[in-house]
Coordinates of C-alpha atoms and ligand atoms in Angstrom, one line a residue:
M1 CA -104.4 -88.5 -119.3
T2 CA -102.8 -91.5 -117.7
A3 CA -104.8 -94.8 -117.5
A4 CA -105.5 -96.0 -113.9
P5 CA -102.4 -97.8 -112.7
A6 CA -102.3 -101.4 -111.6
I7 CA -99.8 -100.4 -108.9
P8 CA -100.8 -97.7 -106.3
R9 CA -98.7 -94.6 -106.4
I10 CA -97.7 -92.7 -103.2
G11 CA -96.1 -89.2 -103.8
T12 CA -93.7 -88.5 -101.0
E13 CA -92.6 -84.9 -101.7
E14 CA -95.9 -83.1 -102.3
H15 CA -96.2 -79.6 -101.1
F16 CA -98.8 -77.3 -99.6
A17 CA -99.0 -73.8 -98.0
I18 CA -101.4 -72.1 -95.7
P19 CA -102.5 -68.6 -96.2
E20 CA -101.1 -67.4 -92.9
Q21 CA -97.6 -68.6 -93.9
L22 CA -97.8 -66.8 -97.3
E23 CA -99.0 -63.7 -95.6
A24 CA -96.1 -63.8 -93.1
W25 CA -93.7 -64.2 -96.0
R26 CA -95.2 -61.2 -97.8
G27 CA -94.7 -59.2 -94.6
I28 CA -91.0 -60.1 -94.6
A29 CA -90.7 -59.5 -98.3
K30 CA -91.9 -55.9 -97.8
S31 CA -89.2 -55.3 -95.2
T32 CA -85.8 -53.9 -96.1
W33 CA -84.0 -57.0 -95.0
A34 CA -81.6 -58.0 -97.8
S35 CA -81.3 -61.7 -98.1
Q36 CA -80.7 -64.4 -100.6
D37 CA -83.8 -66.1 -99.3
L38 CA -86.0 -63.1 -100.0
E39 CA -84.5 -62.7 -103.5
I40 CA -85.4 -66.4 -104.1
M41 CA -88.9 -66.0 -102.7
R42 CA -89.6 -62.9 -104.8
G43 CA -88.1 -64.5 -107.9
G44 CA -89.7 -67.8 -107.3
M45 CA -93.2 -66.4 -106.7
S46 CA -92.9 -64.2 -109.8
Y47 CA -91.5 -67.0 -111.9
H48 CA -94.2 -69.5 -111.1
G49 CA -96.8 -66.9 -110.5
Q50 CA -100.3 -67.6 -109.6
R51 CA -100.2 -71.2 -110.7
L52 CA -97.7 -72.0 -107.9
I53 CA -99.7 -70.2 -105.2
D54 CA -103.0 -71.9 -106.3
G55 CA -101.3 -75.3 -106.4
L56 CA -99.9 -74.8 -102.9
L57 CA -103.1 -73.7 -101.4
E58 CA -105.3 -76.3 -103.0
L59 CA -106.0 -79.4 -100.8
G60 CA -109.2 -81.3 -100.2
E61 CA -111.3 -82.4 -103.1
G62 CA -109.6 -80.1 -105.6
R63 CA -106.1 -81.7 -105.0
I64 CA -107.7 -85.2 -104.9
A65 CA -109.2 -84.6 -108.3
K66 CA -105.8 -83.8 -109.7
M67 CA -104.3 -86.9 -108.1
D68 CA -107.1 -89.0 -109.6
E69 CA -106.4 -87.6 -113.0
H70 CA -102.8 -88.8 -112.6
G71 CA -103.5 -92.1 -110.9
I72 CA -101.9 -91.0 -107.6
S73 CA -103.3 -93.0 -104.7
M74 CA -101.9 -90.9 -101.9
E75 CA -99.8 -87.8 -101.2
V76 CA -97.4 -87.5 -98.2
L77 CA -97.9 -83.7 -97.8
S78 CA -95.3 -81.3 -96.5
L79 CA -95.4 -77.5 -96.0
C80 CA -93.5 -75.7 -98.8
S81 CA -89.9 -74.5 -98.4
P82 CA -88.6 -72.6 -96.5
G83 CA -91.5 -73.5 -94.2
V84 CA -91.3 -71.6 -91.0
Q85 CA -87.6 -71.2 -90.8
L86 CA -87.4 -67.6 -92.1
F87 CA -89.7 -66.3 -89.3
D88 CA -88.7 -65.0 -85.8
P89 CA -88.9 -67.9 -83.3
E90 CA -92.3 -67.1 -81.9
T91 CA -94.0 -66.5 -85.3
A92 CA -92.3 -69.7 -86.6
S93 CA -93.7 -71.7 -83.8
D94 CA -97.2 -70.2 -84.1
I95 CA -97.3 -70.9 -87.9
A96 CA -95.9 -74.5 -87.4
T97 CA -98.7 -75.3 -85.0
L98 CA -101.3 -73.9 -87.3
A99 CA -99.8 -75.7 -90.3
N100 CA -99.7 -79.0 -88.4
D101 CA -103.4 -78.6 -87.4
R102 CA -104.5 -77.8 -91.0
L103 CA -102.5 -80.8 -92.3
A104 CA -104.0 -83.1 -89.7
E105 CA -107.5 -81.9 -90.7
Q106 CA -106.8 -82.9 -94.3
V107 CA -105.5 -86.3 -93.2
R108 CA -108.5 -86.9 -91.0
A109 CA -110.9 -86.0 -93.8
H110 CA -109.2 -88.1 -96.4
P111 CA -107.2 -90.8 -94.6
T112 CA -106.7 -93.0 -97.7
R113 CA -105.5 -90.1 -99.8
F114 CA -103.3 -87.9 -97.6
A115 CA -100.6 -88.4 -95.1
G116 CA -98.5 -85.7 -93.7
L117 CA -95.1 -84.5 -92.5
G118 CA -95.2 -81.9 -89.7
V119 CA -93.1 -78.8 -89.2
F120 CA -91.3 -77.4 -86.2
A121 CA -89.2 -74.3 -85.6
P122 CA -85.6 -75.5 -85.0
H123 CA -84.7 -72.1 -83.6
N124 CA -87.4 -72.3 -80.9
Q125 CA -86.8 -75.7 -79.2
D126 CA -88.8 -75.0 -76.1
R127 CA -91.9 -75.0 -78.3
A128 CA -90.5 -77.3 -81.1
I129 CA -90.1 -80.4 -78.9
P130 CA -93.7 -80.4 -77.4
E131 CA -95.0 -79.6 -81.0
M132 CA -93.2 -82.6 -82.4
K133 CA -94.6 -84.9 -79.7
R134 CA -98.1 -83.5 -80.4
A135 CA -97.8 -83.8 -84.2
I136 CA -97.0 -87.5 -83.9
G137 CA -98.8 -88.5 -80.7
E138 CA -102.0 -86.5 -81.0
L139 CA -102.3 -85.5 -84.6
G140 CA -101.0 -88.8 -86.0
L141 CA -98.7 -87.2 -88.6
N142 CA -96.0 -89.5 -90.2
G143 CA -92.8 -87.6 -89.7
F144 CA -91.3 -84.1 -90.2
V145 CA -89.9 -81.9 -92.9
V146 CA -87.1 -79.4 -92.3
N147 CA -85.9 -77.0 -94.9
S148 CA -82.2 -77.6 -94.4
H149 CA -80.3 -74.9 -92.5
T150 CA -81.8 -72.4 -90.0
D151 CA -80.0 -69.1 -89.9
G152 CA -77.0 -70.8 -91.3
H153 CA -77.0 -73.6 -88.7
Y154 CA -77.2 -77.3 -89.3
L155 CA -78.6 -80.2 -87.3
D156 CA -75.3 -81.8 -86.5
E157 CA -74.5 -78.8 -84.2
P158 CA -74.7 -79.6 -80.5
Q159 CA -77.5 -77.2 -79.8
F160 CA -79.9 -79.3 -81.9
A161 CA -79.2 -82.7 -80.1
P162 CA -82.5 -82.5 -78.2
L163 CA -84.4 -82.3 -81.5
L164 CA -82.6 -85.3 -82.9
A165 CA -83.2 -87.2 -79.7
T166 CA -86.9 -86.4 -80.0
L167 CA -87.0 -87.6 -83.6
E168 CA -85.4 -90.9 -82.6
E169 CA -87.6 -91.3 -79.6
L170 CA -90.7 -90.7 -81.8
K171 CA -89.4 -93.0 -84.5
A172 CA -90.2 -90.0 -86.9
P173 CA -88.4 -89.8 -90.2
L174 CA -87.1 -86.4 -91.1
Y175 CA -87.4 -85.2 -94.7
I176 CA -84.5 -82.7 -95.3
H177 CA -85.9 -80.5 -98.0
P178 CA -83.8 -78.0 -99.9
R179 CA -83.6 -74.2 -99.4
T180 CA -81.1 -71.6 -100.5
L181 CA -77.6 -71.7 -99.3
P182 CA -76.9 -69.4 -96.2
D183 CA -76.2 -65.8 -97.2
A184 CA -72.6 -66.2 -96.0
V185 CA -71.8 -68.7 -98.8
S186 CA -74.4 -68.0 -101.5
G187 CA -72.5 -65.1 -103.3
P188 CA -70.9 -67.2 -106.1
F189 CA -74.1 -69.1 -106.8
T190 CA -76.2 -66.0 -107.3
P191 CA -75.5 -64.3 -110.7
Y192 CA -77.0 -67.0 -113.0
H193 CA -79.7 -68.4 -110.7
L194 CA -77.4 -71.2 -109.7
S195 CA -78.5 -70.8 -106.1
R196 CA -81.8 -72.2 -106.9
A197 CA -83.2 -75.6 -108.0
A198 CA -80.7 -76.0 -110.9
W199 CA -77.8 -76.5 -108.5
G200 CA -77.6 -74.5 -105.2
Y201 CA -80.4 -76.5 -103.5
A202 CA -78.7 -79.8 -104.1
V203 CA -75.4 -78.5 -102.8
E204 CA -77.1 -77.1 -99.7
T205 CA -79.1 -80.2 -98.9
A206 CA -76.3 -82.7 -99.7
T207 CA -74.0 -80.7 -97.5
H208 CA -76.4 -80.9 -94.7
V209 CA -76.7 -84.7 -94.9
L210 CA -73.0 -85.2 -95.3
R211 CA -72.4 -83.1 -92.2
L212 CA -74.8 -85.4 -90.3
I213 CA -72.8 -88.4 -91.5
T214 CA -69.2 -87.1 -91.1
S215 CA -69.8 -85.5 -87.7
G216 CA -70.7 -88.8 -86.3
T217 CA -74.3 -87.8 -85.6
F218 CA -75.6 -91.2 -86.8
D219 CA -73.3 -92.9 -84.3
R220 CA -75.1 -91.0 -81.6
Y221 CA -78.6 -91.5 -83.1
P222 CA -78.3 -94.8 -85.0
E223 CA -82.1 -95.1 -85.4
L224 CA -82.5 -91.6 -86.9
R225 CA -84.1 -91.9 -90.4
V226 CA -83.5 -89.1 -92.9
V227 CA -85.2 -88.7 -96.3
I228 CA -83.9 -86.6 -99.0
G229 CA -85.3 -85.8 -102.5
H230 CA -84.0 -85.1 -106.0
M231 CA -82.4 -88.7 -106.4
G232 CA -80.4 -88.2 -103.3
E233 CA -79.2 -84.6 -104.1
G234 CA -76.3 -86.1 -106.1
I235 CA -74.8 -88.0 -103.2
P236 CA -75.2 -91.5 -104.7
F237 CA -72.9 -90.4 -107.6
W238 CA -70.2 -89.4 -105.1
L239 CA -70.1 -92.3 -102.7
Y240 CA -66.8 -93.8 -103.9
R241 CA -65.0 -90.5 -103.5
L242 CA -66.7 -89.7 -100.1
D243 CA -65.5 -93.0 -98.7
Y244 CA -62.0 -92.7 -100.3
W245 CA -61.2 -89.2 -98.9
N246 CA -63.2 -89.3 -95.7
G247 CA -61.6 -92.6 -94.8
K248 CA -58.2 -90.9 -95.2
H249 CA -59.2 -87.9 -92.9
Q250 CA -60.9 -89.8 -90.2
G251 CA -59.2 -89.5 -86.8
K252 CA -57.0 -86.7 -88.2
T253 CA -59.1 -83.8 -89.3
A254 CA -62.6 -85.5 -89.2
P255 CA -64.2 -87.4 -86.4
Q256 CA -63.5 -91.1 -86.2
L257 CA -66.6 -92.9 -87.5
E258 CA -67.8 -96.4 -86.8
M259 CA -68.6 -97.0 -90.5
S260 CA -67.9 -95.5 -93.9
V261 CA -69.9 -92.6 -95.4
S262 CA -71.7 -94.9 -97.8
D263 CA -72.5 -97.4 -94.9
Y264 CA -74.4 -94.6 -93.1
F265 CA -76.0 -93.3 -96.3
K266 CA -77.4 -96.9 -96.9
R267 CA -78.5 -97.4 -93.3
N268 CA -79.9 -94.1 -92.3
V269 CA -81.0 -92.3 -95.5
T270 CA -83.9 -93.0 -97.9
I271 CA -84.0 -91.0 -101.1
T272 CA -86.9 -89.9 -103.4
I273 CA -86.9 -89.4 -107.2
S274 CA -88.6 -85.9 -106.9
G275 CA -87.8 -83.7 -109.9
V276 CA -85.0 -86.0 -111.4
Y277 CA -86.5 -87.9 -114.3
Q278 CA -83.3 -89.2 -115.8
P279 CA -83.2 -93.0 -116.3
S280 CA -79.4 -93.3 -115.9
A281 CA -79.6 -91.4 -112.5
L282 CA -82.2 -93.9 -111.2
D283 CA -80.2 -96.8 -112.6
L284 CA -77.1 -95.6 -110.6
C285 CA -79.2 -95.2 -107.4
L286 CA -80.7 -98.6 -107.8
R287 CA -77.2 -100.1 -108.2
E288 CA -75.7 -98.2 -105.4
L289 CA -78.5 -98.2 -102.9
G290 CA -80.9 -101.0 -103.9
D291 CA -84.6 -100.8 -104.5
E292 CA -85.7 -100.4 -100.9
A293 CA -83.9 -97.0 -100.5
I294 CA -85.9 -95.1 -103.2
M295 CA -89.4 -93.6 -103.2
W296 CA -91.6 -92.0 -105.8
A297 CA -92.4 -88.2 -105.6
T298 CA -93.6 -85.5 -107.9
D299 CA -92.4 -82.3 -106.1
Y300 CA -95.8 -80.8 -107.0
P301 CA -96.6 -77.9 -107.6
Y302 CA -93.0 -76.9 -108.3
Q303 CA -92.9 -79.6 -111.0
L304 CA -95.9 -81.2 -112.6
M305 CA -97.5 -84.4 -111.5
H306 CA -97.4 -86.0 -115.0
E307 CA -93.6 -85.7 -115.2
A308 CA -93.1 -88.2 -112.4
V309 CA -95.9 -90.4 -113.6
D310 CA -94.6 -90.5 -117.2
F311 CA -90.9 -91.2 -116.0
L312 CA -91.7 -94.6 -114.5
D313 CA -94.3 -95.4 -117.1
E314 CA -91.7 -95.0 -119.8
I315 CA -88.9 -97.1 -118.4
T316 CA -88.8 -100.9 -117.7
L317 CA -88.3 -102.1 -114.2
P318 CA -89.0 -105.4 -112.6
E319 CA -92.6 -105.4 -111.1
E320 CA -91.3 -106.1 -107.6
T321 CA -89.0 -102.9 -107.8
L322 CA -91.9 -100.8 -109.1
H323 CA -94.1 -101.9 -106.1
K324 CA -91.3 -100.9 -103.8
L325 CA -90.6 -97.5 -105.4
L326 CA -94.2 -96.5 -106.0
H327 CA -95.7 -97.4 -102.6
G328 CA -94.0 -100.2 -100.5
N329 CA -91.0 -98.2 -99.4
A330 CA -93.2 -95.2 -98.5
E331 CA -95.5 -97.4 -96.5
R332 CA -92.6 -98.8 -94.5
V333 CA -90.7 -95.5 -94.0
F334 CA -93.7 -93.4 -93.1
G335 CA -95.7 -96.1 -91.4
L336 CA -98.7 -95.9 -93.8
A337 CA -101.5 -98.3 -94.2
P338 CA -101.3 -100.2 -97.5
A339 CA -102.2 -97.8 -100.3
I340 CA -105.5 -98.1 -102.2
T341 CA -105.5 -98.9 -105.8
L342 CA -107.5 -96.3 -107.8
Ligands
MN1 MN1 -89.9 -79.9 -103.1

């Protein structure tokens, strides 16, 4: 196993589940509702099998023992995708409240080892907004996670404005985590499993962030902070082309923006390395975005802790950059106390 690190590591995309959420999924999975989401859930569960379920449900001392084994000081936990967004609005809000309570219990019991991102039901704003205020104000959580679209709707749409205003008011970062493309567009992605982690998740999540940028949402909510995983879901590679073409369309077929697409991406978005352990991709992100825009993450239990640990152990970066990637940026973005060294 890995030797104890000289630099603390904070994982920023680390997942958990609660039994009630899995039970509610099983309830839906038994229904006759035909959906890409259900196919993914059934496929995903059977592909990863019990290891995934066990990993998601294990918190407390068991999870901490695994973190110790891999030299991980702290995990910023988030409820696994698609969170509560498949459920009917009331069930979604019930499970969000329960999940936030369980998460807060873990953080209270192990404040130097766990931090947490709360969940809310975007399709039940009457309950989501008070729950968001409770999650930050009473439970002391560090931000929120949303699993991209909800019933094919995206956060740039006007009905979600109160949610964005609440995030800004709470100074709470929003981690936009992948889920499957909406059923209306997922057809061509389906036959070879392209709708999943290999490709579709990145298309979906990147599209969500680009909608927020190109709709002018960040002009309305300039303080809104968004976090995305998987080395920026491919967007850093596309910044030149996004600026080139969006610039030509602004004021004609797209809203007039105050800045370029890449300017918003650099101002409002922080990325994580979750699940992309490709040195040239990190190099590109460092060159395009700088070392304050990138955070370390393992995407456990969908990917294994040691993959993210080995990736940074095996490449050479300036020590100052390593400090920022491994813990400093996460401390700043999520408002964490300085991480402990194991
Ligand atoms: Mn993930």
